[in-house]
JSON list of C-alpha atoms in Angstrom, two decimals:
[
{"chain": "A", "resi": 1, "resn": "MET", "atom": "CA", "xyz": [-15.08, -6.33, -1.65]},
{"chain": "A", "resi": 2, "resn": "VAL", "atom": "CA", "xyz": [-18.08, -6.79, 0.65]},
{"chain": "A", "resi": 3, "resn": "LEU", "atom": "CA", "xyz": [-19.04, -10.26, 1.78]},
{"chain": "A", "resi": 4, "resn": "ASP", "atom": "CA", "xyz": [-22.37, -10.56, 3.52]},
{"chain": "A", "resi": 5, "resn": "PHE", "atom": "CA", "xyz": [-20.83, -9.43, 6.77]},
{"chain": "A", "resi": 6, "resn": "VAL", "atom": "CA", "xyz": [-17.18, -8.48, 6.16]},
{"chain": "A", "resi": 7, "resn": "PHE", "atom": "CA", "xyz": [-15.88, -5.44, 4.30]},
{"chain": "A", "resi": 8, "resn": "ALA", "atom": "CA", "xyz": [-12.47, -6.08, 2.75]},
{"chain": "A", "resi": 9, "resn": "PRO", "atom": "CA", "xyz": [-10.96, -3.17, 0.78]},
{"chain": "A", "resi": 10, "resn": "GLY", "atom": "CA", "xyz": [-9.00, -4.04, -2.35]},
{"chain": "A", "resi": 11, "resn": "ASN", "atom": "CA", "xyz": [-5.21, -3.98, -2.46]},
{"chain": "A", "resi": 12, "resn": "MET", "atom": "CA", "xyz": [-3.01, -4.88, -5.40]},
{"chain": "A", "resi": 13, "resn": "PHE", "atom": "CA", "xyz": [0.56, -5.36, -4.20]},
{"chain": "A", "resi": 14, "resn": "THR", "atom": "CA", "xyz": [3.92, -6.97, -4.84]},
{"chain": "A", "resi": 15, "resn": "GLY", "atom": "CA", "xyz": [4.22, -9.97, -2.57]},
{"chain": "A", "resi": 16, "resn": "ASP", "atom": "CA", "xyz": [2.21, -13.01, -1.57]},
{"chain": "A", "resi": 17, "resn": "PHE", "atom": "CA", "xyz": [-1.16, -13.55, 0.12]},
{"chain": "A", "resi": 18, "resn": "ASN", "atom": "CA", "xyz": [-2.19, -16.25, 2.58]},
{"chain": "A", "resi": 19, "resn": "TYR", "atom": "CA", "xyz": [-5.76, -16.74, 3.77]},
{"chain": "A", "resi": 20, "resn": "SER", "atom": "CA", "xyz": [-6.60, -18.79, 6.83]},
{"chain": "A", "resi": 21, "resn": "GLY", "atom": "CA", "xyz": [-9.96, -18.93, 8.56]},
{"chain": "A", "resi": 22, "resn": "PHE", "atom": "CA", "xyz": [-11.35, -15.42, 8.56]},
{"chain": "A", "resi": 23, "resn": "SER", "atom": "CA", "xyz": [-8.06, -13.54, 8.31]},
{"chain": "A", "resi": 24, "resn": "GLY", "atom": "CA", "xyz": [-5.63, -12.88, 5.52]},
{"chain": "A", "resi": 25, "resn": "THR", "atom": "CA", "xyz": [-1.94, -12.03, 5.55]},
{"chain": "A", "resi": 26, "resn": "VAL", "atom": "CA", "xyz": [-0.32, -9.86, 2.91]},
{"chain": "A", "resi": 27, "resn": "ASN", "atom": "CA", "xyz": [3.41, -10.60, 2.74]},
{"chain": "A", "resi": 28, "resn": "PHE", "atom": "CA", "xyz": [4.89, -7.47, 1.16]},
{"chain": "A", "resi": 29, "resn": "GLY", "atom": "CA", "xyz": [8.00, -7.36, -1.02]},
{"chain": "A", "resi": 30, "resn": "LYS", "atom": "CA", "xyz": [9.59, -9.24, -3.90]},
{"chain": "A", "resi": 31, "resn": "PRO", "atom": "CA", "xyz": [13.21, -9.29, -5.08]},
{"chain": "A", "resi": 32, "resn": "TYR", "atom": "CA", "xyz": [13.58, -7.05, -8.10]},
{"chain": "A", "resi": 33, "resn": "ALA", "atom": "CA", "xyz": [16.24, -6.92, -10.81]},
{"chain": "A", "resi": 34, "resn": "TRP", "atom": "CA", "xyz": [17.14, -3.24, -10.58]},
{"chain": "A", "resi": 35, "resn": "THR", "atom": "CA", "xyz": [19.13, -1.46, -13.28]},
{"chain": "A", "resi": 36, "resn": "ALA", "atom": "CA", "xyz": [19.62, 1.85, -11.42]},
{"chain": "A", "resi": 37, "resn": "ARG", "atom": "CA", "xyz": [18.25, 3.89, -8.54]},
{"chain": "A", "resi": 38, "resn": "PRO", "atom": "CA", "xyz": [14.92, 5.40, -9.67]},
{"chain": "A", "resi": 39, "resn": "ARG", "atom": "CA", "xyz": [13.98, 9.03, -9.01]},
{"chain": "A", "resi": 40, "resn": "ALA", "atom": "CA", "xyz": [10.24, 8.28, -9.17]},
{"chain": "A", "resi": 41, "resn": "LEU", "atom": "CA", "xyz": [7.52, 5.85, -10.19]},
{"chain": "A", "resi": 42, "resn": "LYS", "atom": "CA", "xyz": [4.99, 6.94, -12.80]},
{"chain": "A", "resi": 43, "resn": "VAL", "atom": "CA", "xyz": [1.56, 5.29, -12.87]},
{"chain": "A", "resi": 44, "resn": "ARG", "atom": "CA", "xyz": [-1.87, 5.91, -14.38]},
{"chain": "A", "resi": 45, "resn": "TYR", "atom": "CA", "xyz": [-5.02, 5.40, -12.33]},
{"chain": "A", "resi": 46, "resn": "LYS", "atom": "CA", "xyz": [-8.79, 5.79, -12.29]},
{"chain": "A", "resi": 47, "resn": "ALA", "atom": "CA", "xyz": [-10.58, 5.83, -8.95]},
{"chain": "A", "resi": 48, "resn": "GLN", "atom": "CA", "xyz": [-14.01, 6.13, -7.44]},
{"chain": "A", "resi": 49, "resn": "ILE", "atom": "CA", "xyz": [-13.66, 7.42, -3.88]},
{"chain": "A", "resi": 50, "resn": "GLY", "atom": "CA", "xyz": [-16.60, 7.87, -1.51]},
{"chain": "A", "resi": 51, "resn": "LYS", "atom": "CA", "xyz": [-17.37, 8.47, 2.13]},
{"chain": "A", "resi": 52, "resn": "ILE", "atom": "CA", "xyz": [-16.46, 5.86, 4.74]},
{"chain": "A", "resi": 53, "resn": "ASP", "atom": "CA", "xyz": [-19.48, 3.67, 5.39]},
{"chain": "A", "resi": 54, "resn": "LYS", "atom": "CA", "xyz": [-17.78, 0.62, 6.93]},
{"chain": "A", "resi": 55, "resn": "VAL", "atom": "CA", "xyz": [-15.77, 0.66, 10.15]},
{"chain": "A", "resi": 56, "resn": "GLY", "atom": "CA", "xyz": [-13.81, -2.39, 11.25]},
{"chain": "A", "resi": 57, "resn": "SER", "atom": "CA", "xyz": [-14.46, -3.64, 14.76]},
{"chain": "A", "resi": 58, "resn": "TYR", "atom": "CA", "xyz": [-10.72, -3.51, 15.59]},
{"chain": "A", "resi": 59, "resn": "ASP", "atom": "CA", "xyz": [-10.15, 0.03, 14.29]},
{"chain": "A", "resi": 60, "resn": "PRO", "atom": "CA", "xyz": [-9.17, 2.04, 17.39]},
{"chain": "A", "resi": 61, "resn": "ASP", "atom": "CA", "xyz": [-10.12, 5.33, 15.70]},
{"chain": "A", "resi": 62, "resn": "GLY", "atom": "CA", "xyz": [-12.87, 3.98, 13.45]},
{"chain": "A", "resi": 63, "resn": "ALA", "atom": "CA", "xyz": [-15.79, 5.94, 14.88]},
{"chain": "A", "resi": 64, "resn": "SER", "atom": "CA", "xyz": [-14.02, 9.23, 14.08]},
{"chain": "A", "resi": 65, "resn": "TYR", "atom": "CA", "xyz": [-13.79, 8.22, 10.39]},
{"chain": "A", "resi": 66, "resn": "GLN", "atom": "CA", "xyz": [-17.46, 7.25, 9.89]},
{"chain": "A", "resi": 67, "resn": "ASP", "atom": "CA", "xyz": [-19.06, 9.32, 7.08]},
{"chain": "A", "resi": 68, "resn": "LYS", "atom": "CA", "xyz": [-15.79, 11.15, 6.34]},
{"chain": "A", "resi": 69, "resn": "GLN", "atom": "CA", "xyz": [-14.17, 11.16, 2.90]},
{"chain": "A", "resi": 70, "resn": "ASP", "atom": "CA", "xyz": [-12.16, 7.99, 2.27]},
{"chain": "A", "resi": 71, "resn": "CYS", "atom": "CA", "xyz": [-8.78, 8.06, 0.50]},
{"chain": "A", "resi": 72, "resn": "ALA", "atom": "CA", "xyz": [-7.08, 5.51, -1.72]},
{"chain": "A", "resi": 73, "resn": "ARG", "atom": "CA", "xyz": [-3.30, 5.17, -1.67]},
{"chain": "A", "resi": 74, "resn": "ILE", "atom": "CA", "xyz": [-0.51, 4.03, -3.95]},
{"chain": "A", "resi": 75, "resn": "PHE", "atom": "CA", "xyz": [2.98, 3.67, -2.54]},
{"chain": "A", "resi": 76, "resn": "VAL", "atom": "CA", "xyz": [6.28, 2.21, -3.64]},
{"chain": "A", "resi": 77, "resn": "ALA", "atom": "CA", "xyz": [9.28, 1.32, -1.48]},
{"chain": "A", "resi": 78, "resn": "VAL", "atom": "CA", "xyz": [12.78, -0.02, -2.03]},
{"chain": "A", "resi": 79, "resn": "VAL", "atom": "CA", "xyz": [13.67, -2.21, 0.94]},
{"chain": "A", "resi": 80, "resn": "ASN", "atom": "CA", "xyz": [16.64, -4.17, 2.23]},
{"chain": "A", "resi": 81, "resn": "TRP", "atom": "CA", "xyz": [14.70, -6.91, 4.03]},
{"chain": "A", "resi": 82, "resn": "LYS", "atom": "CA", "xyz": [15.85, -10.39, 4.95]},
{"chain": "A", "resi": 83, "resn": "ALA", "atom": "CA", "xyz": [12.23, -11.64, 4.56]},
{"chain": "A", "resi": 84, "resn": "GLN", "atom": "CA", "xyz": [8.83, -10.37, 3.44]},
{"chain": "A", "resi": 85, "resn": "HIS", "atom": "CA", "xyz": [6.86, -8.26, 5.92]},
{"chain": "A", "resi": 86, "resn": "GLY", "atom": "CA", "xyz": [3.43, -9.63, 6.85]},
{"chain": "A", "resi": 87, "resn": "VAL", "atom": "CA", "xyz": [0.30, -7.62, 7.58]},
{"chain": "A", "resi": 88, "resn": "THR", "atom": "CA", "xyz": [-2.66, -9.62, 8.90]},
{"chain": "A", "resi": 89, "resn": "SER", "atom": "CA", "xyz": [-6.25, -8.40, 9.10]},
{"chain": "A", "resi": 90, "resn": "GLY", "atom": "CA", "xyz": [-9.75, -9.81, 9.02]},
{"chain": "A", "resi": 91, "resn": "MET", "atom": "CA", "xyz": [-11.93, -11.10, 11.83]},
{"chain": "A", "resi": 92, "resn": "THR", "atom": "CA", "xyz": [-9.03, -10.88, 14.29]},
{"chain": "A", "resi": 93, "resn": "GLU", "atom": "CA", "xyz": [-7.09, -7.88, 15.56]},
{"chain": "A", "resi": 94, "resn": "PRO", "atom": "CA", "xyz": [-4.89, -6.57, 12.74]},
{"chain": "A", "resi": 95, "resn": "ALA", "atom": "CA", "xyz": [-1.12, -6.83, 13.10]},
{"chain": "A", "resi": 96, "resn": "GLY", "atom": "CA", "xyz": [2.01, -5.72, 11.28]},
{"chain": "A", "resi": 97, "resn": "MET", "atom": "CA", "xyz": [0.76, -2.46, 9.79]},
{"chain": "A", "resi": 98, "resn": "TRP", "atom": "CA", "xyz": [3.50, -0.19, 8.50]},
{"chain": "A", "resi": 99, "resn": "ASP", "atom": "CA", "xyz": [3.86, 3.05, 6.61]},
{"chain": "A", "resi": 100, "resn": "PRO", "atom": "CA", "xyz": [7.05, 3.82, 4.66]},
{"chain": "A", "resi": 101, "resn": "ALA", "atom": "CA", "xyz": [6.36, 7.55, 5.08]},
{"chain": "A", "resi": 102, "resn": "VAL", "atom": "CA", "xyz": [6.68, 7.14, 8.86]},
{"chain": "A", "resi": 103, "resn": "LYS", "atom": "CA", "xyz": [9.11, 4.26, 9.51]},
{"chain": "A", "resi": 104, "resn": "THR", "atom": "CA", "xyz": [12.63, 3.80, 8.17]},
{"chain": "A", "resi": 105, "resn": "SER", "atom": "CA", "xyz": [12.92, 0.16, 9.20]},
{"chain": "A", "resi": 106, "resn": "LEU", "atom": "CA", "xyz": [10.99, -2.90, 10.35]},
{"chain": "A", "resi": 107, "resn": "ASP", "atom": "CA", "xyz": [12.12, -6.16, 11.96]},
{"chain": "A", "resi": 108, "resn": "GLU", "atom": "CA", "xyz": [12.86, -7.49, 8.45]},
{"chain": "A", "resi": 109, "resn": "GLY", "atom": "CA", "xyz": [15.32, -4.68, 7.68]},
{"chain": "A", "resi": 110, "resn": "ALA", "atom": "CA", "xyz": [15.65, -1.15, 6.33]},
{"chain": "A", "resi": 111, "resn": "ILE", "atom": "CA", "xyz": [13.26, 0.85, 4.19]},
{"chain": "A", "resi": 112, "resn": "LEU", "atom": "CA", "xyz": [15.72, 2.63, 1.90]},
{"chain": "A", "resi": 113, "resn": "GLY", "atom": "CA", "xyz": [13.25, 4.94, 0.17]},
{"chain": "A", "resi": 114, "resn": "TYR", "atom": "CA", "xyz": [9.62, 5.37, -0.82]},
{"chain": "A", "resi": 115, "resn": "GLY", "atom": "CA", "xyz": [7.18, 7.27, -3.03]},
{"chain": "A", "resi": 116, "resn": "ASP", "atom": "CA", "xyz": [3.59, 7.97, -2.01]},
{"chain": "A", "resi": 117, "resn": "LEU", "atom": "CA", "xyz": [0.30, 9.13, -3.54]},
{"chain": "A", "resi": 118, "resn": "VAL", "atom": "CA", "xyz": [-2.91, 9.70, -1.59]},
{"chain": "A", "resi": 119, "resn": "ILE", "atom": "CA", "xyz": [-6.00, 9.85, -3.82]},
{"chain": "A", "resi": 120, "resn": "THR", "atom": "CA", "xyz": [-8.70, 11.99, -2.20]},
{"chain": "A", "resi": 121, "resn": "GLN", "atom": "CA", "xyz": [-11.31, 12.27, -4.94]},
{"chain": "A", "resi": 122, "resn": "THR", "atom": "CA", "xyz": [-12.91, 10.41, -7.79]},
{"chain": "A", "resi": 123, "resn": "ALA", "atom": "CA", "xyz": [-11.09, 10.44, -11.14]},
{"chain": "A", "resi": 124, "resn": "THR", "atom": "CA", "xyz": [-13.30, 8.97, -13.89]},
{"chain": "A", "resi": 125, "resn": "GLY", "atom": "CA", "xyz": [-10.67, 9.40, -16.61]},
{"chain": "A", "resi": 126, "resn": "TRP", "atom": "CA", "xyz": [-7.08, 8.15, -16.54]},
{"chain": "A", "resi": 127, "resn": "VAL", "atom": "CA", "xyz": [-4.80, 10.33, -14.41]},
{"chain": "A", "resi": 128, "resn": "GLU", "atom": "CA", "xyz": [-1.03, 10.12, -14.75]},
{"chain": "A", "resi": 129, "resn": "ALA", "atom": "CA", "xyz": [0.76, 10.52, -11.43]},
{"chain": "A", "resi": 130, "resn": "THR", "atom": "CA", "xyz": [4.44, 10.66, -10.55]},
{"chain": "A", "resi": 131, "resn": "LEU", "atom": "CA", "xyz": [5.50, 9.43, -7.12]},
{"chain": "A", "resi": 132, "resn": "PRO", "atom": "CA", "xyz": [8.95, 10.95, -6.42]},
{"chain": "A", "resi": 133, "resn": "PHE", "atom": "CA", "xyz": [11.21, 8.87, -4.19]},
{"chain": "A", "resi": 134, "resn": "ASN", "atom": "CA", "xyz": [12.13, 10.10, -0.73]},
{"chain": "A", "resi": 135, "resn": "TRP", "atom": "CA", "xyz": [15.42, 8.34, 0.02]},
{"chain": "A", "resi": 136, "resn": "TYR", "atom": "CA", "xyz": [16.15, 7.66, 3.69]},
{"chain": "A", "resi": 137, "resn": "ALA", "atom": "CA", "xyz": [19.41, 5.94, 2.76]},
{"chain": "A", "resi": 138, "resn": "LYS", "atom": "CA", "xyz": [20.95, 8.52, 0.45]},
{"chain": "A", "resi": 139, "resn": "ASP", "atom": "CA", "xyz": [24.33, 6.74, 0.61]},
{"chain": "A", "resi": 140, "resn": "ALA", "atom": "CA", "xyz": [22.98, 3.20, 0.23]},
{"chain": "A", "resi": 141, "resn": "ALA", "atom": "CA", "xyz": [24.25, 1.15, -2.65]},
{"chain": "A", "resi": 142, "resn": "ASN", "atom": "CA", "xyz": [22.60, 1.55, -6.01]},
{"chain": "A", "resi": 143, "resn": "PRO", "atom": "CA", "xyz": [19.71, -0.96, -5.98]},
{"chain": "A", "resi": 144, "resn": "ALA", "atom": "CA", "xyz": [21.24, -2.59, -9.06]},
{"chain": "A", "resi": 145, "resn": "SER", "atom": "CA", "xyz": [24.30, -3.61, -7.03]},
{"chain": "A", "resi": 146, "resn": "ALA", "atom": "CA", "xyz": [22.49, -5.23, -4.09]},
{"chain": "A", "resi": 147, "resn": "PRO", "atom": "CA", "xyz": [19.69, -7.75, -3.49]},
{"chain": "A", "resi": 148, "resn": "PHE", "atom": "CA", "xyz": [17.07, -5.14, -2.61]},
{"chain": "A", "resi": 149, "resn": "SER", "atom": "CA", "xyz": [13.34, -5.83, -2.88]},
{"chain": "A", "resi": 150, "resn": "LEU", "atom": "CA", "xyz": [10.43, -3.86, -4.24]},
{"chain": "A", "resi": 151, "resn": "VAL", "atom": "CA", "xyz": [7.14, -3.10, -2.52]},
{"chain": "A", "resi": 152, "resn": "ILE", "atom": "CA", "xyz": [4.23, -1.56, -4.43]},
{"chain": "A", "resi": 153, "resn": "SER", "atom": "CA", "xyz": [0.80, -1.25, -2.84]},
{"chain": "A", "resi": 154, "resn": "CYS", "atom": "CA", "xyz": [-2.37, 0.10, -4.46]},
{"chain": "A", "resi": 155, "resn": "ALA", "atom": "CA", "xyz": [-5.13, 0.20, -1.83]},
{"chain": "A", "resi": 156, "resn": "THR", "atom": "CA", "xyz": [-8.70, 1.36, -2.37]},
{"chain": "A", "resi": 157, "resn": "SER", "atom": "CA", "xyz": [-9.00, 2.51, 1.28]},
{"chain": "A", "resi": 158, "resn": "MET", "atom": "CA", "xyz": [-6.14, 3.90, 3.37]},
{"chain": "A", "resi": 159, "resn": "ARG", "atom": "CA", "xyz": [-7.51, 2.29, 6.56]},
{"chain": "A", "resi": 160, "resn": "GLY", "atom": "CA", "xyz": [-8.15, -1.00, 4.83]},
{"chain": "A", "resi": 161, "resn": "ASP", "atom": "CA", "xyz": [-5.87, -2.88, 7.25]},
{"chain": "A", "resi": 162, "resn": "TYR", "atom": "CA", "xyz": [-8.52, -2.13, 9.86]},
{"chain": "A", "resi": 163, "resn": "LEU", "atom": "CA", "xyz": [-11.35, -3.07, 7.44]},
{"chain": "A", "resi": 164, "resn": "THR", "atom": "CA", "xyz": [-12.44, 0.58, 7.47]},
{"chain": "A", "resi": 165, "resn": "GLY", "atom": "CA", "xyz": [-13.39, 2.39, 4.26]},
{"chain": "A", "resi": 166, "resn": "CYS", "atom": "CA", "xyz": [-15.99, 3.07, 1.60]},
{"chain": "A", "resi": 167, "resn": "SER", "atom": "CA", "xyz": [-17.70, -0.07, 0.29]},
{"chain": "A", "resi": 168, "resn": "THR", "atom": "CA", "xyz": [-18.08, 1.39, -3.22]},
{"chain": "A", "resi": 169, "resn": "ASN", "atom": "CA", "xyz": [-14.48, 2.55, -3.78]},
{"chain": "A", "resi": 170, "resn": "THR", "atom": "CA", "xyz": [-12.78, 1.23, -6.90]},
{"chain": "A", "resi": 171, "resn": "MET", "atom": "CA", "xyz": [-9.35, 1.78, -8.40]},
{"chain": "A", "resi": 172, "resn": "GLN", "atom": "CA", "xyz": [-7.72, 0.76, -11.66]},
{"chain": "A", "resi": 173, "resn": "VAL", "atom": "CA", "xyz": [-3.98, 1.15, -12.22]},
{"chain": "A", "resi": 174, "resn": "ASP", "atom": "CA", "xyz": [-1.91, 0.83, -15.39]},
{"chain": "A", "resi": 175, "resn": "ASP", "atom": "CA", "xyz": [1.38, 1.72, -17.06]},
{"chain": "A", "resi": 176, "resn": "PHE", "atom": "CA", "xyz": [3.83, 1.54, -14.15]},
{"chain": "A", "resi": 177, "resn": "GLU", "atom": "CA", "xyz": [7.11, 3.14, -15.27]},
{"chain": "A", "resi": 178, "resn": "TRP", "atom": "CA", "xyz": [10.39, 3.97, -13.52]},
{"chain": "A", "resi": 179, "resn": "VAL", "atom": "CA", "xyz": [11.69, 7.53, -13.85]},
{"chain": "A", "resi": 180, "resn": "TYR", "atom": "CA", "xyz": [15.51, 7.70, -13.74]}
]
């Protein structure tokens, strides 16, 4: 989305959103009634991906991304958190960014496993993708036997937390399905 002066990439996610002043906080994660430990998440998507034409003022590496190909991202994580994890960005310095492909835990608790898809080019027709899980906690309880939470994030720009990305990117997602 582009307001007259602020670029805000789209993100559909499991969690809650709070907006205050000129900043928003995404609180990731929701309890989920698991039936078994999934091997993967299947999803269909369409995406329009362009070159980065907006760079957030708090992006420490933003200048190096200008005019480079943007990427969209879909990820899923099974977490054992005592609370939701907040990521704040907007007209203030962003805070709380995390990447399940890099970190195994946050202050809220452990990231047990994740699946990840980086979308690097436009797909005008529906594409079916499978995001296999990478399990950090191979011996952790089956999600069905514990109060684990689910995080899914579908972001039109990978650097969206910094308000950096392509202002014309779009993404549609459909048919989320667990693979056991």
